[in-house]
Amino acid sequence: MDLRNPQHAQVSVVVIGHDDAPHITGAVRSALAQGPVVREVLAVDDGSTDGSPDLLDALAAREPRLRVLRRADNSGGCGTPRNDGLAAASAPYALFLDSDDLLPPRAAALLLAAAREQRAEVAAGLCVRRELPHGPDRPWQPRLYAPPAAPAVLDHPSERPELTRDTLCVNKLYRTDFLREHDVRFPEGRFPYEDFVFTARVLAAGPRLALIPDPVYLWQVRRDAARLSISLDRAGIDNWRARTDAHRTAVEVLRTAGEHALARASRAAFLDLGLRMYARELDRRTPEYRRQWWAHTRSYLGTFDPDELSPADRPGRLLARVLLAAPQPQDLPRLRELASRPARLLPPHARDPDATPVWSNELPVPLDRLAARPLRTLPLTVSAQLRPRLRGTTLRLRLHEFYGRVARAEPVRAEAEFVERRTGRVGARCPAGFRSGPDDAAPDDRTWTADATVPLRRLGAGTWDLRVLLRFADGTERLTSAHATDGPGLLRRRALPSAGRGLRLVQPYATHSGSLALRIALGPRGALGVLRRRLVRLLEPRRRP
């Protein structure tokens, strides 16, 4: 297919925006830059009052492929303007773009080629999530789109139920007639997480799908924006209620269409993605938020079928069963660590009177199926302490027993890696051998300790995440993060001399999921930057439910 031929201008790109003047022109230009495959760009302004319409009109005066659609009043959500754009689309295929995101070069051409060559009603590719201003870039649901999963052609979505994990509508090209024939639309008005329902309606219609491994969408995450996106503005309980309501509606759409395998997969995705993400943040919320979140979550989990929650052999399912067993919020630090990625199950590792592994003595949720999983998938806990000192920085790792599985495998070595968060680059590797803990420790309380020296000179300014590769005598390897051990003087900033820079500020800290990470600032300018950011965090209004 010659994509340079005008007859192949077969894509309408629908760009939606509301009061997003700083970014809307960049999004539209990225759509126009897709080249001759794009017949038109439909910019739907959803009642903006910040000058966005004037910017779009000025751009449309120079670009004949750009059509500006205006809504007199703001609809309150993303669904209505997308429906408006879809109704006005004249090309055989449609692609959606939000005003604060971008289309990578050739995204439309790659999706169109896949859709036409495979006679697919939907073509989907990789979405890349970029943390601004400096990264990192992380692929969204890469297992669906990385080889050997893609390229792939599916005659029906039920051939790969895990497609329900990708609820985004923006990394996909749709045949316009297919959406219209099946009346697939977004929920109207203020309906957060509208793409959950839209995607379920698409899957329920049974399209032929083409999956490609190429990046086709750049999702730009701005955590310091004055108005946070729906996916980031999670401080209020209404956000969680909206997410569960949207998920409930999506599951009902699939069940009504007879797609029960997809509905079950959607339930599993909710436990592994949404539930774990919100649970990681729970101990940072107010007591009132926790109470409301706990009650609402238990009510929603009560609608799950028993086989969707049992056995508790995966972190999301175990998390759900613990919630259902506890009438009030409890064990929040352990739940946070269980919800982290990779999951960690902090001690104590309790047993019931029959010696069956359980969550705790107070909540005897059985863990026997979890404890029987392969060692490389167990939620092993490594605790870590980092002590920056003038004469050398020491990292102490402590590996905890897990119902006898660690002792049987015999831990031999640990290799600590400090990974730059922005780029994913490994700055330093620190190997160390394990030594066992006291012989008189109870079997389930046994630990193994490894000490490593961290060469701080190899780590530049920035944020460094700690990863630990565990090696066992039986040949098993397990890559995990480390739980940040708190205590007097452990998680505080230290100023150390630095050759050539004069000063190095080093701060070990616990991430939102409880993992140990490291911030480093170099020189007086770096120190001033740290102090400035600290002051901004202290002075800015705190978001609370």
Coordinates of C-alpha atoms in Angstrom, one line a residue:
M1 CA 0.0 0.0 0.0
D2 CA 1.5 3.4 -1.1
L3 CA 0.6 5.6 1.8
R4 CA 1.8 8.7 -0.2
N5 CA -1.1 8.3 -2.5
P6 CA -3.9 10.8 -1.7
Q7 CA -6.5 8.1 -2.0
H8 CA -5.0 6.6 1.2
A9 CA -5.8 9.7 3.3
Q10 CA -8.2 7.6 5.3
V11 CA -7.8 8.7 8.9
S12 CA -9.7 11.3 10.9
V13 CA -7.9 12.4 14.1
V14 CA -10.3 13.7 16.8
V15 CA -8.4 16.0 19.2
I16 CA -10.4 17.1 22.3
G17 CA -9.5 19.9 24.8
H18 CA -10.8 22.2 27.4
D19 CA -8.9 25.2 28.7
D20 CA -5.6 23.7 27.6
A21 CA -4.1 26.6 25.6
P22 CA -0.5 25.7 26.5
H23 CA -0.7 22.3 24.9
I24 CA -3.5 22.1 22.4
T25 CA -1.5 23.4 19.4
G26 CA 1.2 20.9 20.1
A27 CA -1.3 18.0 20.0
V28 CA -2.9 19.2 16.8
R29 CA 0.4 19.7 15.1
S30 CA 1.5 16.2 16.0
A31 CA -1.7 15.0 14.4
L32 CA -1.1 17.1 11.2
A33 CA 2.5 15.8 11.1
Q34 CA 1.3 12.3 10.6
G35 CA 1.3 13.1 6.9
P36 CA -0.9 12.2 4.0
V37 CA -2.6 9.3 5.7
V38 CA -4.6 11.9 7.7
R39 CA -7.5 13.3 5.8
E40 CA -8.6 15.7 8.6
V41 CA -7.9 16.7 12.1
L42 CA -11.1 17.5 14.0
A43 CA -10.3 19.7 17.0
V44 CA -13.2 19.7 19.4
D45 CA -13.1 22.6 21.8
D46 CA -15.2 21.7 24.8
G47 CA -16.3 25.2 26.0
S48 CA -12.9 26.7 26.7
T49 CA -12.5 30.2 28.1
D50 CA -8.7 30.5 28.1
G51 CA -8.1 31.4 24.4
S52 CA -7.8 27.9 23.1
P53 CA -10.5 28.5 20.3
D54 CA -8.5 31.5 19.0
L55 CA -5.3 29.4 18.8
L56 CA -7.2 26.7 16.9
D57 CA -8.8 29.2 14.5
A58 CA -5.4 30.7 13.8
L59 CA -3.9 27.3 13.1
A60 CA -6.9 26.3 10.9
A61 CA -6.5 29.4 8.8
R62 CA -3.1 28.0 7.7
E63 CA -4.0 24.3 7.6
P64 CA -6.9 23.2 5.4
R65 CA -7.0 19.7 7.0
L66 CA -7.9 21.2 10.4
R67 CA -11.5 21.6 11.3
V68 CA -12.5 23.3 14.6
L69 CA -15.7 22.2 16.3
R70 CA -16.8 24.3 19.2
R71 CA -19.1 23.5 22.1
A72 CA -20.8 26.5 23.6
D73 CA -20.8 25.0 27.1
N74 CA -18.4 22.6 28.7
S75 CA -19.7 19.1 28.7
G76 CA -18.0 18.1 32.0
G77 CA -16.2 15.1 30.6
C78 CA -14.2 13.6 27.7
G79 CA -16.9 11.4 26.2
T80 CA -19.2 14.1 24.7
P81 CA -16.5 15.9 22.7
R82 CA -15.2 12.6 21.4
N83 CA -18.7 11.7 20.3
D84 CA -19.0 15.0 18.5
G85 CA -15.7 14.5 16.7
L86 CA -16.7 10.9 15.8
A87 CA -20.0 12.0 14.4
A88 CA -18.3 14.6 12.2
A89 CA -15.5 12.3 10.9
S90 CA -15.6 11.7 7.2
A91 CA -12.6 9.3 6.9
P92 CA -13.0 5.5 7.0
Y93 CA -10.9 5.3 10.2
A94 CA -10.8 7.4 13.4
L95 CA -8.1 8.0 15.9
F96 CA -8.4 9.9 19.3
L97 CA -6.0 12.3 20.8
D98 CA -6.1 14.3 24.0
S99 CA -5.0 18.0 24.0
D100 CA -2.1 17.4 26.4
D101 CA -0.6 14.4 24.6
L102 CA 1.1 13.7 21.3
L103 CA 1.1 11.2 18.4
P104 CA 4.6 9.9 17.6
P105 CA 5.8 10.2 14.0
R106 CA 4.1 7.7 11.6
A107 CA 1.7 6.4 14.3
A108 CA -1.4 6.8 12.1
A109 CA 0.4 5.3 9.1
L110 CA 1.5 2.2 11.1
L111 CA -2.0 1.6 12.5
L112 CA -3.7 2.2 9.2
A113 CA -1.3 -0.2 7.4
A114 CA -2.0 -2.9 10.0
A115 CA -5.8 -2.3 9.9
R116 CA -6.0 -2.5 6.1
E117 CA -3.5 -5.3 5.5
Q118 CA -5.2 -7.5 8.2
R119 CA -8.8 -6.4 7.4
A120 CA -9.1 -5.4 11.1
E121 CA -11.8 -3.2 12.5
V122 CA -9.4 -2.1 15.3
A123 CA -5.7 -1.7 15.2
A124 CA -3.8 -1.1 18.4
G125 CA -0.2 -0.3 19.3
L126 CA 2.0 0.6 22.3
C127 CA 1.2 3.6 24.4
V128 CA 4.2 5.2 26.1
R129 CA 3.6 7.0 29.4
R130 CA 6.1 9.9 29.9
E131 CA 6.6 11.6 33.2
L132 CA 7.3 15.3 32.6
P133 CA 9.5 17.3 32.7
H134 CA 12.3 14.8 32.5
G135 CA 10.8 11.3 32.1
P136 CA 11.0 8.4 32.5
D137 CA 9.2 6.8 29.6
R138 CA 7.3 3.7 30.6
P139 CA 5.3 1.5 28.2
W140 CA 1.7 0.9 29.1
Q141 CA 0.7 -2.7 29.2
P142 CA 3.8 -3.8 27.3
R143 CA 3.0 -7.5 27.5
L144 CA 0.1 -7.0 25.1
Y145 CA 2.2 -5.3 22.4
A146 CA 5.8 -6.5 22.8
P147 CA 7.0 -9.5 20.8
P148 CA 6.0 -12.3 20.7
A149 CA 2.5 -10.9 21.6
A150 CA 2.6 -8.5 18.7
P151 CA 2.4 -8.3 15.8
A152 CA -0.7 -10.4 16.0
V153 CA -4.1 -10.7 14.4
L154 CA -7.1 -11.8 16.4
D155 CA -10.4 -12.8 14.8
H156 CA -12.1 -12.0 18.1
P157 CA -11.1 -10.3 21.4
S158 CA -12.0 -13.5 23.3
E159 CA -8.8 -15.0 21.8
R160 CA -6.8 -12.8 24.2
P161 CA -8.9 -11.9 27.2
E162 CA -6.1 -9.9 28.8
L163 CA -6.9 -7.2 26.2
T164 CA -9.3 -5.9 28.9
R165 CA -6.2 -4.7 30.8
D166 CA -5.7 -2.0 28.2
T167 CA -8.7 0.3 28.8
L168 CA -7.2 3.3 26.8
C169 CA -9.1 4.4 23.8
V170 CA -6.3 6.6 22.4
N171 CA -3.7 4.0 21.3
K172 CA -6.1 2.4 18.8
L173 CA -7.4 3.1 15.3
Y174 CA -11.1 2.3 14.7
R175 CA -13.0 1.7 11.5
T176 CA -15.5 4.4 11.6
D177 CA -18.4 2.4 10.1
F178 CA -17.8 -0.4 12.6
L179 CA -18.3 2.0 15.5
R180 CA -21.4 3.4 13.9
E181 CA -22.9 0.1 12.9
H182 CA -22.6 -1.2 16.5
D183 CA -23.6 2.2 18.0
V184 CA -20.3 2.3 20.0
R185 CA -20.1 5.6 21.7
F186 CA -18.6 7.2 24.8
P187 CA -20.8 7.9 27.9
E188 CA -22.0 11.5 27.7
G189 CA -21.5 14.3 30.1
R190 CA -19.4 14.1 33.3
F191 CA -18.4 10.5 33.3
P192 CA -14.8 9.9 34.6
Y193 CA -13.1 6.9 33.2
E194 CA -15.3 7.0 30.1
D195 CA -12.7 5.0 28.2
F196 CA -13.4 1.9 30.4
V197 CA -17.0 1.8 29.0
F198 CA -16.1 2.7 25.5
T199 CA -13.4 0.0 25.3
A200 CA -15.8 -2.6 26.7
R201 CA -18.4 -1.6 24.1
V202 CA -15.7 -2.0 21.4
L203 CA -14.7 -5.5 22.6
A204 CA -18.3 -6.5 23.1
A205 CA -19.0 -5.8 19.4
G206 CA -16.5 -8.5 18.5
P207 CA -14.0 -6.8 16.2
R208 CA -11.1 -8.4 14.3
L209 CA -8.0 -6.8 15.9
A210 CA -4.5 -6.2 14.7
L211 CA -1.8 -5.6 17.4
I212 CA 1.5 -3.9 16.6
P213 CA 4.6 -3.4 18.8
D214 CA 5.3 0.1 17.6
P215 CA 4.7 3.2 19.9
V216 CA 1.6 5.0 18.6
Y217 CA 0.7 7.3 21.5
L218 CA 2.6 9.5 23.9
W219 CA 0.8 9.9 27.2
Q220 CA 2.3 13.0 28.9
V221 CA 1.9 12.9 32.7
R222 CA 2.1 16.3 34.4
R223 CA 2.0 15.8 38.1
D224 CA 2.6 19.5 38.8
A225 CA -0.2 20.7 36.6
A226 CA -2.7 23.2 38.2
R227 CA -5.5 20.9 37.2
L228 CA -4.6 17.3 37.4
S229 CA -5.9 14.7 35.0
I230 CA -8.6 12.3 36.1
S231 CA -6.0 9.4 36.4
L232 CA -3.8 11.5 38.7
D233 CA -6.4 13.4 40.8
R234 CA -6.9 10.5 43.2
A235 CA -6.9 12.3 46.5
G236 CA -10.7 12.5 46.7
I237 CA -13.0 9.5 47.4
D238 CA -15.2 10.5 44.4
N239 CA -12.4 9.5 42.0
W240 CA -12.4 5.9 43.4
R241 CA -16.2 5.7 43.3
A242 CA -16.1 6.9 39.7
R243 CA -13.5 4.3 38.8
T244 CA -15.5 1.4 40.3
D245 CA -18.7 2.6 38.8
A246 CA -17.1 2.8 35.3
H247 CA -15.6 -0.7 35.8
R248 CA -19.0 -2.1 37.0
T249 CA -20.6 -0.7 33.8
A250 CA -17.9 -2.1 31.6
V251 CA -18.3 -5.6 33.1
E252 CA -22.0 -5.4 32.6
V253 CA -21.5 -4.4 28.9
L254 CA -19.4 -7.5 28.4
R255 CA -21.7 -9.8 30.2
T256 CA -24.8 -8.5 28.4
A257 CA -23.0 -9.3 25.1
G258 CA -22.3 -12.9 26.3
E259 CA -18.6 -12.2 26.6
H260 CA -18.2 -13.9 30.0
A261 CA -14.5 -14.7 29.6
L262 CA -13.8 -11.0 28.8
A263 CA -15.9 -10.0 31.8
R264 CA -13.9 -12.3 34.1
A265 CA -10.6 -11.0 32.7
S266 CA -11.8 -7.4 33.3
R267 CA -12.6 -8.3 37.0
A268 CA -9.1 -9.8 37.3
A269 CA -7.5 -6.7 35.8
F270 CA -9.4 -4.5 38.3
L271 CA -7.8 -6.4 41.2
D272 CA -4.3 -6.4 39.7
L273 CA -4.3 -2.8 38.5
G274 CA -6.9 -0.5 40.0
L275 CA -7.2 -2.0 43.5
R276 CA -3.4 -2.3 43.9
M277 CA -2.8 1.2 42.8
Y278 CA -5.2 2.8 45.2
A279 CA -4.2 0.5 48.1
R280 CA -0.6 1.6 47.7
E281 CA -1.7 5.1 48.5
L282 CA -4.1 4.3 51.3
D283 CA -1.8 4.9 54.3
R284 CA -1.1 8.5 53.0
R285 CA -4.8 9.4 53.1
T286 CA -6.8 10.9 55.9
P287 CA -8.7 8.6 58.3
E288 CA -12.0 9.7 56.9
Y289 CA -10.9 8.9 53.3
R290 CA -9.7 5.5 54.5
R291 CA -12.9 4.7 56.2
Q292 CA -15.0 5.6 53.1
W293 CA -12.6 3.9 50.7
W294 CA -12.6 0.7 52.8
A295 CA -16.4 0.6 53.0
H296 CA -17.0 1.3 49.3
T297 CA -14.3 -1.2 48.2
R298 CA -15.7 -4.0 50.4
S299 CA -19.2 -3.3 49.0
Y300 CA -17.9 -3.5 45.4
L301 CA -15.8 -6.6 46.0
G302 CA -18.9 -8.2 47.5
T303 CA -20.4 -8.2 44.0
F304 CA -17.5 -10.5 42.7
D305 CA -18.2 -14.1 42.1
P306 CA -16.4 -16.4 44.5
D307 CA -14.2 -17.9 41.8
E308 CA -13.0 -14.4 40.9
L309 CA -11.4 -14.0 44.3
S310 CA -10.4 -17.5 45.2
P311 CA -7.8 -18.9 45.6
A312 CA -5.8 -16.0 46.9
D313 CA -2.7 -17.0 44.9
R314 CA -2.0 -13.6 43.4
P315 CA -1.4 -10.2 45.2
G316 CA -4.6 -8.6 43.9
R317 CA -6.8 -11.5 44.9
L318 CA -5.2 -11.7 48.3
L319 CA -5.6 -8.0 48.8
A320 CA -9.3 -8.3 48.0
R321 CA -9.8 -11.2 50.4
V322 CA -8.1 -9.4 53.3
L323 CA -10.3 -6.3 52.7
L324 CA -13.4 -8.5 52.8
A325 CA -12.2 -10.1 56.0
A326 CA -11.6 -6.8 57.8
P327 CA -14.6 -4.7 58.7
Q328 CA -12.4 -1.6 59.3
P329 CA -9.1 -0.4 57.9
Q330 CA -6.1 -2.3 59.3
D331 CA -2.7 -3.6 58.3
L332 CA -2.2 -0.6 56.0
P333 CA 1.6 -0.8 55.8
R334 CA 1.5 -4.5 54.9
L335 CA -1.3 -3.9 52.3
R336 CA 0.8 -1.2 50.7
E337 CA 3.8 -3.5 50.4
L338 CA 1.6 -6.3 49.0
A339 CA 0.2 -3.9 46.4
S340 CA 3.7 -2.7 45.3
R341 CA 5.4 -3.9 42.2
P342 CA 6.9 -6.4 42.7
A343 CA 4.7 -7.4 45.6
R344 CA 6.3 -7.9 49.0
L345 CA 4.6 -9.7 52.0
L346 CA 6.1 -8.2 55.1
P347 CA 6.6 -10.3 58.3
P348 CA 5.1 -11.6 60.5
H349 CA 4.3 -14.7 58.5
A350 CA 1.6 -16.2 60.6
R351 CA 0.1 -19.7 60.6
D352 CA -3.2 -21.0 61.9
P353 CA -3.5 -23.8 64.4
D354 CA -3.2 -26.4 61.6
A355 CA 0.1 -24.8 60.5
T356 CA -1.5 -23.4 57.3
P357 CA 0.1 -20.1 56.2
V358 CA -2.4 -17.2 56.9
W359 CA -2.3 -13.4 56.5
S360 CA -2.3 -12.8 60.3
N361 CA -3.6 -14.2 63.5
E362 CA -6.3 -11.6 63.5
L363 CA -7.3 -12.1 59.9
P364 CA -6.6 -15.8 59.1
V365 CA -7.0 -15.6 55.3
P366 CA -5.3 -18.7 53.9
L367 CA -2.1 -18.2 52.0
D368 CA -1.4 -21.9 51.2
R369 CA -1.8 -21.4 47.5
L370 CA 0.3 -18.3 47.5
A371 CA 3.1 -20.0 49.4
A372 CA 3.1 -22.8 46.9
R373 CA 3.9 -20.6 43.9
P374 CA 7.3 -20.8 42.2
L375 CA 10.0 -19.1 44.2
R376 CA 10.7 -16.5 41.4
T377 CA 7.1 -15.3 41.7
L378 CA 6.8 -15.2 45.5
P379 CA 6.3 -11.9 47.3
L380 CA 9.6 -12.1 49.1
T381 CA 10.6 -9.3 51.3
V382 CA 14.1 -7.7 51.3
S383 CA 14.5 -4.9 53.8
A384 CA 17.2 -2.3 53.1
Q385 CA 19.2 0.3 55.0
L386 CA 21.5 2.8 53.3
R387 CA 24.0 4.7 55.5
P388 CA 25.9 7.4 53.6
R389 CA 29.2 8.2 55.4
L390 CA 32.4 10.0 54.7
R391 CA 34.4 6.8 54.6
G392 CA 32.0 4.8 52.5
T393 CA 28.3 4.2 52.0
T394 CA 27.0 0.9 53.2
L395 CA 23.9 -0.8 52.0
R396 CA 22.6 -3.6 54.3
L397 CA 20.0 -6.0 52.8
R398 CA 18.0 -8.4 54.9
L399 CA 16.1 -11.2 53.2
H400 CA 13.2 -12.6 55.2
E401 CA 12.0 -16.2 55.3
F402 CA 8.8 -17.1 53.5
Y403 CA 7.2 -20.2 55.1
G404 CA 10.4 -22.2 54.6
R405 CA 10.7 -21.6 50.9
V406 CA 13.8 -19.4 51.2
A407 CA 15.8 -21.8 53.4
R408 CA 15.1 -24.7 51.1
A409 CA 16.3 -22.7 48.1
E410 CA 19.4 -21.5 50.0
P411 CA 20.1 -17.8 49.3
V412 CA 23.7 -17.3 48.1
R413 CA 24.2 -13.8 46.7
A414 CA 22.4 -10.5 46.2
E415 CA 23.2 -8.0 43.5
A416 CA 21.9 -4.5 44.2
E417 CA 21.4 -2.1 41.3
F418 CA 20.8 1.6 41.4
V419 CA 18.7 2.5 38.4
E420 CA 18.2 6.1 37.3
R421 CA 14.5 6.8 37.4
R422 CA 14.5 9.2 34.4
T423 CA 16.4 7.1 32.0
G424 CA 16.4 3.5 33.3
R425 CA 20.2 3.5 33.3
V426 CA 22.0 1.3 35.8
G427 CA 24.5 3.6 37.6
A428 CA 26.1 1.1 39.9
R429 CA 25.9 -2.7 40.7
C430 CA 26.9 -3.8 44.2
P431 CA 27.3 -7.6 44.7
A432 CA 27.3 -9.1 48.2
G433 CA 27.1 -12.6 49.7
F434 CA 24.4 -13.7 52.2
R435 CA 25.1 -14.8 55.7
S436 CA 22.3 -16.4 57.8
G437 CA 20.8 -14.9 60.8
P438 CA 20.8 -16.3 64.4
D439 CA 20.4 -20.0 64.5
D440 CA 18.0 -19.8 67.4
A441 CA 15.4 -17.7 65.4
A442 CA 12.0 -19.3 64.9
P443 CA 11.8 -20.9 61.4
D444 CA 9.4 -18.4 60.0
D445 CA 11.5 -15.5 61.5
R446 CA 14.8 -16.5 59.9
T447 CA 16.7 -13.9 57.9
W448 CA 19.8 -13.6 55.7
T449 CA 21.9 -10.5 55.6
A450 CA 24.2 -9.1 52.9
D451 CA 26.3 -5.9 53.1
A452 CA 27.5 -4.0 50.1
T453 CA 29.5 -0.9 49.5
V454 CA 27.8 1.7 47.3
P455 CA 30.1 3.8 45.0
L456 CA 28.3 7.1 45.2
R457 CA 30.7 8.7 42.8
R458 CA 29.2 6.6 40.0
L459 CA 25.7 8.0 40.7
G460 CA 25.1 11.5 39.3
A461 CA 22.4 13.9 40.4
G462 CA 18.9 12.6 40.2
T463 CA 16.7 9.9 41.7
W464 CA 17.9 6.4 41.9
D465 CA 15.6 3.4 42.5
L466 CA 17.1 0.3 44.2
R467 CA 16.5 -3.2 42.6
V468 CA 17.9 -6.4 44.1
L469 CA 18.6 -9.6 42.2
L470 CA 18.5 -12.5 44.5
R471 CA 20.4 -15.7 43.6
F472 CA 19.8 -19.1 45.2
A473 CA 21.8 -22.3 45.3
D474 CA 19.2 -24.1 43.3
G475 CA 19.7 -21.7 40.4
T476 CA 16.6 -19.6 40.9
E477 CA 16.8 -15.8 40.5
R478 CA 14.3 -13.3 41.8
L479 CA 14.4 -9.6 40.9
T480 CA 12.6 -7.4 43.4
S481 CA 12.6 -4.0 45.1
A482 CA 13.6 -3.5 48.7
H483 CA 11.5 -2.3 51.7
A484 CA 12.9 0.9 53.1
T485 CA 13.7 0.2 56.8
D486 CA 13.0 3.3 58.9
G487 CA 14.7 4.2 62.1
P488 CA 16.8 6.8 63.9
G489 CA 18.9 8.6 61.3
L490 CA 18.2 6.2 58.4
L491 CA 16.0 8.2 56.1
R492 CA 17.5 11.7 56.3
R493 CA 19.5 13.9 54.1
R494 CA 23.3 14.0 54.5
A495 CA 25.9 16.4 53.1
L496 CA 29.1 14.7 51.9
P497 CA 32.2 16.1 50.2
S498 CA 32.4 15.6 46.5
A499 CA 35.5 15.8 44.4
G500 CA 35.1 18.6 41.8
R501 CA 31.6 19.6 43.1
G502 CA 32.5 20.4 46.7
L503 CA 29.2 19.1 48.0
R504 CA 27.0 16.0 47.5
L505 CA 23.5 15.9 49.1
V506 CA 22.4 12.3 49.6
Q507 CA 18.9 11.3 50.9
P508 CA 17.6 7.7 51.2
Y509 CA 13.8 7.8 51.3
A510 CA 10.8 5.5 51.1
T511 CA 8.7 5.7 47.9
H512 CA 4.9 5.7 48.0
S513 CA 5.0 1.9 47.8
G514 CA 7.5 1.7 50.7
S515 CA 10.6 0.9 48.5
L516 CA 14.0 2.3 49.2
A517 CA 15.2 5.0 46.7
L518 CA 18.0 7.6 46.7
R519 CA 18.0 11.3 45.8
I520 CA 21.3 12.9 45.0
A521 CA 22.1 16.6 44.4
L522 CA 25.6 17.9 43.4
G523 CA 27.2 21.2 44.2
P524 CA 25.8 24.4 45.6
R525 CA 23.3 24.8 42.8
G526 CA 22.0 21.4 43.3
A527 CA 21.6 22.0 47.0
L528 CA 19.7 25.2 46.3
G529 CA 17.4 23.3 43.9
V530 CA 16.6 20.8 46.6
L531 CA 15.8 23.5 49.1
R532 CA 13.7 25.4 46.6
R533 CA 11.6 22.3 45.8
R534 CA 11.3 21.5 49.5
L535 CA 9.9 25.1 50.0
V536 CA 7.5 24.8 47.2
R537 CA 6.1 21.5 48.6
L538 CA 5.7 23.1 52.0
L539 CA 3.9 26.2 50.7
E540 CA 1.7 24.7 48.0
P541 CA -2.0 23.9 48.9
R542 CA -2.2 20.2 50.0
R543 CA -4.7 18.2 48.1
R544 CA -7.0 16.4 50.5
P545 CA -10.4 14.7 50.1

